[in-house]
Short mmCIF file of C-alpha atoms in Angstrom, two decimals:
data_model
loop_
_atom_site.label_atom_id
_atom_site.label_comp_id
_atom_site.label_asym_id
_atom_site.label_seq_id
_atom_site.Cartn_x
_atom_site.Cartn_y
_atom_site.Cartn_z
CA MET M 1 0.01 0.03 -0.06
CA PRO M 2 1.96 2.97 -1.25
CA GLN M 3 2.31 5.91 1.20
CA ALA M 4 4.05 9.15 1.20
CA THR M 5 4.52 11.33 4.72
CA ARG M 6 4.60 14.96 5.06
CA ASP M 7 4.91 16.74 8.33
CA GLY M 8 3.91 13.21 10.03
CA VAL M 9 0.71 13.05 7.88
CA SER M 10 0.42 9.61 5.74
CA ILE M 11 -0.74 10.47 1.76
CA TYR M 12 -1.96 7.39 0.50
CA TYR M 13 -1.67 6.84 -3.31
CA GLU M 14 -2.30 4.30 -5.91
CA ARG M 15 -0.69 3.58 -9.12
CA GLU M 16 -2.16 1.51 -12.10
CA GLY M 17 -1.17 1.29 -16.03
CA GLY M 18 1.85 1.69 -17.75
CA ASP M 19 1.86 -1.00 -20.09
CA GLY M 20 1.83 1.25 -23.36
CA ASP M 21 4.72 2.86 -24.54
CA ARG M 22 4.24 6.55 -23.05
CA SER M 23 7.27 7.34 -20.53
CA THR M 24 5.70 10.17 -18.81
CA PRO M 25 2.98 9.58 -15.89
CA VAL M 26 -0.41 11.18 -15.73
CA VAL M 27 -1.18 12.54 -11.72
CA PHE M 28 -5.03 13.03 -11.07
CA VAL M 29 -5.87 15.21 -8.41
CA GLN M 30 -9.46 15.52 -7.56
CA GLY M 31 -11.72 18.18 -6.11
CA LEU M 32 -12.89 19.19 -2.88
CA GLY M 33 -13.84 16.34 -0.72
CA PHE M 34 -13.89 13.66 -3.40
CA GLY M 35 -12.33 10.38 -3.39
CA ARG M 36 -10.30 8.68 -5.88
CA TRP M 37 -13.74 7.44 -7.70
CA MET M 38 -14.20 10.62 -9.30
CA TRP M 39 -11.44 10.02 -11.94
CA ARG M 40 -12.25 6.44 -12.73
CA TRP M 41 -13.52 7.23 -16.29
CA GLN M 42 -10.61 8.82 -16.94
CA ARG M 43 -8.21 6.24 -15.38
CA GLU M 44 -9.97 3.25 -17.33
CA ALA M 45 -9.35 5.51 -20.88
CA ILE M 46 -5.96 6.27 -19.97
CA ALA M 47 -4.41 3.39 -18.18
CA PRO M 48 -3.82 1.03 -21.56
CA GLU M 49 -1.15 3.76 -22.29
CA TYR M 50 -0.40 5.71 -19.44
CA GLU M 51 0.96 5.02 -15.83
CA ILE M 52 -1.30 6.74 -13.73
CA ILE M 53 -0.74 8.07 -10.12
CA ALA M 54 -3.87 8.65 -8.07
CA PRO M 55 -3.36 10.20 -4.50
CA ASP M 56 -5.77 10.75 -1.96
CA ASN M 57 -5.82 14.41 -1.01
CA ARG M 58 -5.07 14.81 2.89
CA GLY M 59 -8.22 14.10 4.89
CA THR M 60 -9.71 11.80 1.99
CA GLY M 61 -10.05 8.15 1.58
CA ARG M 62 -7.05 6.11 3.09
CA SER M 63 -4.90 9.54 3.97
CA ASP M 64 -4.69 10.78 7.36
CA VAL M 65 -6.73 13.86 8.12
CA GLY M 66 -4.18 15.62 9.72
CA LEU M 67 -6.09 18.28 11.80
CA PRO M 68 -5.53 18.66 15.56
CA PRO M 69 -6.92 16.12 17.71
CA LEU M 70 -9.66 18.10 19.42
CA VAL M 71 -10.95 19.87 16.53
CA PRO M 72 -12.82 16.78 14.70
CA ARG M 73 -14.54 16.58 18.12
CA LEU M 74 -15.90 20.12 18.38
CA PRO M 75 -19.81 20.45 17.45
CA GLY M 76 -20.15 21.17 13.76
CA ARG M 77 -20.75 25.04 13.58
CA LEU M 78 -18.02 25.58 16.13
CA ARG M 79 -15.86 22.93 14.32
CA ALA M 80 -16.23 24.95 10.85
CA LEU M 81 -15.37 28.41 12.48
CA VAL M 82 -12.40 26.94 14.15
CA ILE M 83 -10.98 25.37 10.86
CA LEU M 84 -12.01 28.24 8.86
CA LYS M 85 -10.04 30.59 10.98
CA LEU M 86 -7.48 28.49 12.63
CA ALA M 87 -7.12 24.63 11.35
CA GLY M 88 -7.81 24.66 7.90
CA TYR M 89 -5.54 23.48 5.14
CA SER M 90 -3.80 25.58 2.59
CA ILE M 91 -3.50 24.60 -1.36
CA GLY M 92 -0.04 25.48 -1.04
CA GLY M 93 0.10 22.32 1.82
CA LEU M 94 -1.90 20.12 -0.63
CA ALA M 95 0.58 20.85 -3.06
CA ALA M 96 3.38 19.85 -1.34
CA ASP M 97 1.79 16.81 -0.13
CA LEU M 98 1.66 15.93 -4.06
CA GLU M 99 5.28 16.63 -4.24
CA ALA M 100 5.80 14.11 -1.06
CA VAL M 101 4.01 11.41 -3.16
CA LEU M 102 5.70 11.83 -6.44
CA GLU M 103 9.15 12.05 -4.32
CA ASN M 104 8.03 8.85 -2.84
CA ALA M 105 7.10 7.29 -5.98
CA GLY M 106 9.93 8.00 -7.93
CA ILE M 107 8.38 10.34 -10.52
CA TYR M 108 10.45 12.89 -12.16
CA ASP M 109 8.41 14.23 -14.70
CA ALA M 110 4.49 14.04 -14.71
CA HIS M 111 1.41 15.16 -16.62
CA VAL M 112 -0.78 16.94 -13.88
CA VAL M 113 -4.54 16.60 -14.26
CA GLY M 114 -6.82 18.25 -11.66
CA ALA M 115 -10.65 19.21 -11.20
CA SER M 116 -11.96 22.01 -9.22
CA MET M 117 -9.85 22.27 -5.96
CA GLY M 118 -7.72 19.71 -7.67
CA GLY M 119 -7.13 22.12 -10.56
CA MET M 120 -6.14 24.66 -7.96
CA ILE M 121 -3.64 22.08 -6.25
CA ALA M 122 -2.22 21.66 -9.75
CA GLN M 123 -1.48 25.01 -10.43
CA ARG M 124 0.08 25.54 -7.26
CA TYR M 125 2.06 22.76 -7.78
CA ALA M 126 3.20 23.35 -11.30
CA LEU M 127 4.21 27.03 -9.91
CA GLU M 128 6.53 25.92 -6.93
CA TYR M 129 7.57 22.40 -8.26
CA ASN M 130 9.54 21.24 -11.17
CA ARG M 131 7.92 17.75 -12.19
CA THR M 132 5.47 18.96 -14.39
CA THR M 133 5.26 18.21 -17.65
CA SER M 134 1.67 19.46 -18.72
CA LEU M 135 -1.39 20.58 -16.84
CA THR M 136 -5.08 19.78 -17.72
CA LEU M 137 -7.33 21.97 -15.48
CA LEU M 138 -10.83 21.13 -15.48
CA CYS M 139 -13.76 23.07 -14.12
CA THR M 140 -11.37 25.55 -11.61
CA SER M 141 -10.32 28.94 -11.15
CA HIS M 142 -6.89 30.85 -9.96
CA GLY M 143 -9.04 32.43 -7.04
CA GLY M 144 -8.90 35.78 -5.62
CA PRO M 145 -10.99 38.69 -5.97
CA ASP M 146 -10.92 38.74 -9.73
CA ALA M 147 -12.37 35.22 -10.03
CA ALA M 148 -16.04 34.37 -10.36
CA PRO M 149 -17.47 33.17 -7.19
CA VAL M 150 -19.53 30.01 -6.34
CA PRO M 151 -23.13 31.19 -6.45
CA ASP M 152 -24.40 31.78 -2.91
CA GLU M 153 -26.99 29.30 -3.46
CA THR M 154 -24.68 26.86 -4.67
CA GLN M 155 -22.50 27.17 -1.55
CA GLU M 156 -25.72 27.03 0.65
CA HIS M 157 -26.75 23.91 -1.10
CA MET M 158 -23.43 21.87 -1.05
CA PHE M 159 -22.70 22.50 2.77
CA ASP M 160 -26.58 22.20 3.64
CA THR M 161 -28.05 19.24 5.79
CA PRO M 162 -31.61 18.90 5.17
CA ASP M 163 -33.69 17.97 8.23
CA VAL M 164 -34.15 14.53 9.03
CA ALA M 165 -32.00 13.59 6.53
CA ASN M 166 -29.59 10.42 7.02
CA LYS M 167 -26.02 10.56 5.57
CA ARG M 168 -27.11 8.95 1.95
CA GLU M 169 -29.68 11.54 1.50
CA THR M 170 -27.60 14.43 2.82
CA LEU M 171 -24.78 13.42 0.24
CA ARG M 172 -27.72 13.34 -2.65
CA HIS M 173 -28.78 16.62 -1.75
CA ARG M 174 -25.48 18.44 -1.63
CA MET M 175 -24.01 17.01 -4.79
CA ARG M 176 -27.07 18.11 -7.13
CA PRO M 177 -25.54 21.51 -8.05
CA ALA M 178 -22.48 19.80 -9.64
CA PHE M 179 -24.72 17.59 -12.03
CA ASN M 180 -27.23 18.59 -14.83
CA ASP M 181 -30.53 17.72 -13.49
CA ARG M 182 -31.50 15.88 -16.64
CA PHE M 183 -28.45 13.84 -16.14
CA THR M 184 -29.16 12.91 -12.42
CA ASN M 185 -32.87 12.16 -13.86
CA ARG M 186 -31.89 9.73 -16.22
CA ASN M 187 -29.29 7.95 -14.65
CA PRO M 188 -30.32 6.85 -10.93
CA HIS M 189 -28.67 3.65 -10.89
CA LEU M 190 -25.16 5.64 -11.55
CA MET M 191 -26.16 8.11 -8.88
CA ASP M 192 -26.89 5.57 -6.45
CA GLN M 193 -23.49 3.79 -7.31
CA ILE M 194 -21.78 7.27 -6.70
CA LEU M 195 -23.22 7.68 -3.79
CA GLU M 196 -21.67 4.30 -2.55
CA TRP M 197 -18.24 5.41 -3.50
CA ARG M 198 -18.69 8.64 -1.72
CA LEU M 199 -19.77 7.13 1.46
CA GLU M 200 -16.53 4.59 0.90
CA GLN M 201 -13.85 7.11 -0.04
CA ASP M 202 -15.10 10.79 0.26
CA ALA M 203 -13.70 13.18 3.10
CA GLY M 204 -15.46 13.38 6.43
CA ASP M 205 -16.92 16.75 7.24
CA PRO M 206 -13.81 17.74 9.41
CA ALA M 207 -11.44 17.62 6.29
CA ARG M 208 -14.12 18.54 3.79
CA GLU M 209 -14.26 21.80 5.72
CA ALA M 210 -10.61 22.12 6.21
CA GLN M 211 -10.36 21.80 2.26
CA ALA M 212 -12.80 24.30 1.57
CA ALA M 213 -11.15 26.77 4.17
CA ALA M 214 -8.06 26.01 1.50
CA VAL M 215 -10.22 26.74 -1.56
CA GLN M 216 -11.44 29.85 0.04
CA ASN M 217 -7.85 31.37 0.59
CA PHE M 218 -6.49 30.51 -2.75
CA ASP M 219 -5.18 33.11 -5.09
CA VAL M 220 -2.62 32.58 -8.08
CA SER M 221 -4.08 35.05 -9.98
CA ASP M 222 -0.83 37.28 -10.10
CA ARG M 223 1.38 34.52 -10.60
CA LEU M 224 0.09 32.72 -13.73
CA ASP M 225 2.38 34.52 -16.27
CA GLY M 226 5.05 32.50 -14.74
CA LEU M 227 3.38 29.39 -15.67
CA ARG M 228 5.33 27.65 -18.54
CA VAL M 229 3.97 24.45 -19.19
CA PRO M 230 1.37 23.86 -21.88
CA THR M 231 -1.92 23.84 -20.52
CA LEU M 232 -5.55 22.18 -21.74
CA LEU M 233 -8.36 23.84 -20.01
CA LEU M 234 -11.60 21.93 -20.10
CA HIS M 235 -15.07 23.63 -18.60
CA GLY M 236 -18.82 23.15 -18.80
CA THR M 237 -20.79 26.09 -20.01
CA ASN M 238 -23.45 25.09 -17.37
CA ASP M 239 -21.19 25.03 -14.32
CA ARG M 240 -23.09 25.60 -11.59
CA VAL M 241 -20.50 25.19 -9.07
CA VAL M 242 -17.23 26.96 -10.59
CA PRO M 243 -18.67 29.48 -13.50
CA VAL M 244 -17.41 29.20 -16.92
CA GLU M 245 -16.00 32.89 -16.79
CA ASN M 246 -13.19 31.35 -14.74
CA ALA M 247 -11.86 28.98 -17.64
CA ARG M 248 -11.71 32.42 -19.97
CA LEU M 249 -9.67 34.34 -17.15
CA LEU M 250 -7.23 31.24 -16.88
CA ALA M 251 -7.03 31.27 -20.46
CA GLU M 252 -6.08 34.97 -20.57
CA LYS M 253 -3.37 34.82 -18.11
CA ILE M 254 -1.82 31.55 -18.84
CA SER M 255 0.03 32.09 -21.88
CA ASP M 256 0.56 28.37 -23.64
CA SER M 257 -3.07 27.30 -22.97
CA ARG M 258 -5.93 25.88 -24.76
CA LEU M 259 -9.56 26.06 -23.90
CA GLU M 260 -12.18 23.71 -24.83
CA LEU M 261 -15.72 24.25 -23.69
CA ILE M 262 -18.37 21.48 -23.17
CA GLU M 263 -21.58 22.91 -24.42
CA GLY M 264 -24.17 22.62 -21.48
CA GLY M 265 -21.62 20.72 -19.58
CA SER M 266 -21.78 20.71 -15.76
CA HIS M 267 -19.27 20.87 -13.07
CA LEU M 268 -18.71 17.36 -13.09
CA CYS M 269 -18.42 17.16 -16.86
CA PHE M 270 -15.49 14.21 -16.83
CA ILE M 271 -18.47 12.06 -15.54
CA GLU M 272 -21.30 13.48 -17.86
CA ASP M 273 -19.32 14.21 -20.73
CA ASP M 274 -16.83 11.61 -20.14
CA GLU M 275 -16.36 10.36 -23.88
CA PHE M 276 -15.45 14.21 -24.91
CA VAL M 277 -13.25 14.60 -21.98
CA ASN M 278 -11.50 11.39 -22.29
CA GLU M 279 -10.69 12.22 -26.09
CA ARG M 280 -9.38 15.68 -25.64
CA LEU M 281 -7.40 14.69 -22.62
CA LEU M 282 -5.72 11.92 -24.41
CA GLU M 283 -5.22 14.03 -27.70
CA PHE M 284 -3.38 16.51 -25.30
CA LEU M 285 -1.17 14.07 -23.35
CA ASP M 286 -0.09 12.55 -26.68
CA GLU M 287 0.75 15.72 -28.04
CA GLN M 288 3.20 16.36 -25.28
CA ASP M 289 4.54 12.96 -24.73
#
C-alpha cells in the first residue's frame, strides 16, 4: 500500500497502468471532498497507455486527516469556524503533499490533471515544483477577488444538511448542483453507485471543511504569467459550482493554454461528458509525450 509522509501525515496513493509506450506518468488530483472514484472514467481510458498516479488528498480516503486531535470532536458549527479561522488546510500545503507523493513514487516528470480544488492544487504545484510536464485543468479557477465566485445558492446547497436526512440523503442533496438535473434524472442507478463510492472514499465533514478553507484562501491570479507548461483547459458552460467565466480568465492569463468548452456541461463534466473529456485529454497528452 504505497504511502508518502509529510509533516507526520500519511498520504495514500495508487499506481496503475503503464503497459503502453508512454514514458511520462499522469497524476490525477481530485476536487473538494471527493475520493479517487471521481477519476475512474479517465483512469480507465488512459491506463492502457500511461502509468497513473492517483493520491488521496489529505483527509480523504486512506490518507490521514492531519487536523489537531480536538478539532474533529467539536460541535459542527464551532468546528467549522475554528477550521476556517485557525486549522484549515492550504492549497500550498496540499501541493506539498503532492510533491511528497511524487518524490516517494520516484516520479521526476508528470502530466498533472486536476479538477475543481484539484485544479487549484495543480496550478500551485506547477508554479512551485519542477516535475510538471503539462497541466490539464478542469472546472477550476485561479482564485482571488477577480475570479467569478461560487454562487451563494450553490454554496448553501453544497454545505446544507436537510432536516431529518440520513448521510446518504444528505450527500445526494449536496451534490445536486454539480450535475445537470437531466443527467441525474436519467441515470438513477449510476447516482446510487456514486453515493456508495462517496460514502466509502470521500472526506468526512472535518476534512471537507478544512479543504473548503483552503479553496477560500486560494489565489494565484497574479502568478500565472510564470506558468511555463502547456495547459489544457476544459470547462462546462453550465457549471453551477465554478462558473465558466473562470476558464476564460485562466485562458487569458496562461500563455501556453488551450480552452475547450463543453456546451451545456456541468461541474462534473468529466463524468457526464466522459467520452468528450477523455478524447480531448488523450489527444493533449499524446501531443506532449
